[in-house]
Amino acid sequence: MTLPQISRLVRNIPDFPKPGIQFKDITPILANPEASRAVLQILKDQVKAFEVDAIVGIESRGFLFGMSLAQALNIPFIPVRKEGKLPAQIYQYSYDLEYGSSILEIHKDALKGGERVLIHDDLLATGGTAMAAAELAKKAGGEIAGFSFLIELEFLSGREKLLPFSQNIHTLLSYQS
Ligand code: AMP
């Protein structure tokens, strides 16, 4: 399956979760095993170029392909979750959203220290979420090997927030508007 075929499976939902936001819904990809396999293969090929010891996936859509990618690469998967979900000792990072703020957490013992981690999520918008995950992975002792997303909303320039962590920023599908 080609990238244009995969991109046709991204559904645009206007005004969700609030007016003015066009939500990129990847559930049609998840419902299509051939498309999901193709996505995973591309993610895997992108990561091959650099050494990665662990995948850090962001709740919740970063868990979907993040876990599969970790399995495919035979490396650990580490969840970054929203406040109050992880049961053991955590590091916390608070960051600003368009309206208000949000908190992400990682288990303090999620990494041994020195691992090169890939931060993975379904979509890069303003970059605040991925940046928070990168800060947490660093706090837990990791080095940022790169970032991977299915979708990048280029017009929100999230990439600029991530470049100070790593130049390796990979996406499958980019939108200019
Ligand atoms: P940001 O921190 O602005 O880069 O937002 C990225 C996070 O919000 C990711 O976890 C995305 O799943 C979610 N997100 C932001 N904008 C959208 C959108 N237009 N469609 C789907 N998910 C989005």
Short mmCIF file of N, CA, C and O and ligand atoms in Angstrom, two decimals, residues 16-17 21-25 58-62 95-97 121-130 153 156 158, ligand 1:
data_model
loop_
_atom_site.label_atom_id
_atom_site.label_comp_id
_atom_site.label_asym_id
_atom_site.label_seq_id
_atom_site.Cartn_x
_atom_site.Cartn_y
_atom_site.Cartn_z
N PHE A 16 -13.71 19.35 15.76
CA PHE A 16 -13.56 18.42 16.88
C PHE A 16 -12.12 18.51 17.39
O PHE A 16 -11.19 18.50 16.59
N PRO A 17 -11.90 18.55 18.70
CA PRO A 17 -12.88 18.54 19.79
C PRO A 17 -13.50 19.90 20.07
O PRO A 17 -14.35 20.02 20.94
N ILE A 21 -10.94 23.44 15.00
CA ILE A 21 -9.92 22.38 14.92
C ILE A 21 -10.41 21.33 13.92
O ILE A 21 -11.56 20.88 13.99
N GLN A 22 -9.51 20.96 12.99
CA GLN A 22 -9.85 19.85 12.11
C GLN A 22 -9.11 18.61 12.59
O GLN A 22 -7.89 18.51 12.49
N PHE A 23 -9.87 17.68 13.14
CA PHE A 23 -9.28 16.49 13.76
C PHE A 23 -8.90 15.49 12.68
O PHE A 23 -9.69 15.17 11.80
N LYS A 24 -7.66 14.96 12.79
CA LYS A 24 -7.19 13.92 11.85
C LYS A 24 -7.43 12.57 12.52
O LYS A 24 -6.72 12.20 13.46
N ASP A 25 -8.42 11.87 12.01
CA ASP A 25 -8.85 10.61 12.61
C ASP A 25 -8.16 9.43 11.92
O ASP A 25 -8.37 9.20 10.72
N ILE A 58 3.29 8.19 23.47
CA ILE A 58 2.50 9.19 24.21
C ILE A 58 1.02 8.78 24.21
O ILE A 58 0.45 8.49 23.16
N GLU A 59 0.42 8.79 25.42
CA GLU A 59 -1.01 8.46 25.57
C GLU A 59 -1.87 9.38 24.71
O GLU A 59 -1.65 10.58 24.72
N SER A 60 -2.87 8.87 24.03
CA SER A 60 -3.11 7.46 23.93
C SER A 60 -2.85 6.92 22.53
O SER A 60 -2.53 5.75 22.36
N ARG A 61 -2.93 7.79 21.53
CA ARG A 61 -2.77 7.25 20.17
C ARG A 61 -1.32 6.93 19.85
O ARG A 61 -1.04 6.18 18.91
N GLY A 62 -0.39 7.43 20.66
CA GLY A 62 1.02 7.04 20.50
C GLY A 62 1.29 5.62 20.95
O GLY A 62 2.36 5.07 20.69
N TYR A 95 2.95 21.40 30.77
CA TYR A 95 3.19 22.23 29.58
C TYR A 95 1.92 22.94 29.15
O TYR A 95 0.82 22.52 29.49
N ASP A 96 2.11 24.01 28.38
CA ASP A 96 0.98 24.85 27.98
C ASP A 96 0.30 24.32 26.73
O ASP A 96 0.96 23.89 25.79
N LEU A 97 -1.01 24.35 26.74
CA LEU A 97 -1.80 24.05 25.54
C LEU A 97 -2.35 25.38 25.02
O LEU A 97 -2.14 26.42 25.65
N ASP A 121 4.32 9.53 18.51
CA ASP A 121 2.90 9.88 18.69
C ASP A 121 2.23 9.81 17.33
O ASP A 121 2.90 9.72 16.30
N ASP A 122 0.89 9.87 17.33
CA ASP A 122 0.20 9.80 16.03
C ASP A 122 0.39 11.08 15.24
O ASP A 122 0.53 11.04 14.02
N LEU A 123 0.44 12.23 15.94
CA LEU A 123 0.37 13.50 15.22
C LEU A 123 1.20 14.58 15.90
O LEU A 123 1.18 14.69 17.13
N LEU A 124 1.92 15.35 15.09
CA LEU A 124 2.67 16.51 15.57
C LEU A 124 1.91 17.77 15.19
O LEU A 124 1.71 18.04 13.99
N ALA A 125 1.46 18.51 16.19
CA ALA A 125 0.76 19.78 15.92
C ALA A 125 1.67 20.92 16.36
O ALA A 125 2.64 21.24 15.66
N THR A 126 1.47 21.50 17.55
CA THR A 126 2.34 22.60 17.98
C THR A 126 3.65 22.10 18.58
O THR A 126 4.57 22.89 18.83
N GLY A 127 3.73 20.80 18.88
CA GLY A 127 4.97 20.22 19.40
C GLY A 127 5.07 20.18 20.91
O GLY A 127 6.01 19.58 21.45
N GLY A 128 4.13 20.81 21.61
CA GLY A 128 4.21 20.86 23.07
C GLY A 128 4.18 19.48 23.73
O GLY A 128 4.93 19.22 24.68
N THR A 129 3.34 18.60 23.21
CA THR A 129 3.19 17.27 23.80
C THR A 129 4.46 16.44 23.61
O THR A 129 4.95 15.82 24.56
N ALA A 130 4.98 16.44 22.38
CA ALA A 130 6.19 15.65 22.12
C ALA A 130 7.39 16.23 22.88
O ALA A 130 8.25 15.48 23.37
N LEU A 153 1.29 18.45 11.14
CA LEU A 153 0.58 19.65 10.69
C LEU A 153 1.64 20.75 10.57
O LEU A 153 1.96 21.44 11.53
N LEU A 156 1.73 24.46 11.85
CA LEU A 156 1.82 24.80 13.28
C LEU A 156 3.27 24.80 13.79
O LEU A 156 3.53 25.10 14.95
N GLY A 158 5.49 22.74 14.80
CA GLY A 158 5.89 21.98 15.99
C GLY A 158 7.32 21.48 15.92
O GLY A 158 8.01 21.37 16.94
P1 AMP B 1 0.64 19.31 20.08
O1 AMP B 1 1.12 19.22 21.50
O2 AMP B 1 0.00 20.62 19.77
O3 AMP B 1 1.75 18.94 19.10
O4 AMP B 1 -0.54 18.26 19.90
C1 AMP B 1 -0.25 16.93 19.66
C2 AMP B 1 -1.17 16.02 20.42
O5 AMP B 1 -2.54 16.42 20.30
C3 AMP B 1 -1.08 14.61 19.87
O6 AMP B 1 -1.15 13.68 20.94
C4 AMP B 1 -2.28 14.51 18.94
O7 AMP B 1 -2.86 13.22 19.01
C5 AMP B 1 -3.25 15.57 19.41
N1 AMP B 1 -3.74 16.44 18.33
C6 AMP B 1 -3.48 17.76 18.18
N2 AMP B 1 -4.07 18.27 17.09
C7 AMP B 1 -4.74 17.24 16.51
C8 AMP B 1 -5.54 17.11 15.32
N3 AMP B 1 -5.78 18.15 14.52
N4 AMP B 1 -6.05 15.89 15.02
C9 AMP B 1 -5.78 14.83 15.82
N5 AMP B 1 -5.05 14.88 16.95
C10 AMP B 1 -4.52 16.06 17.30
#
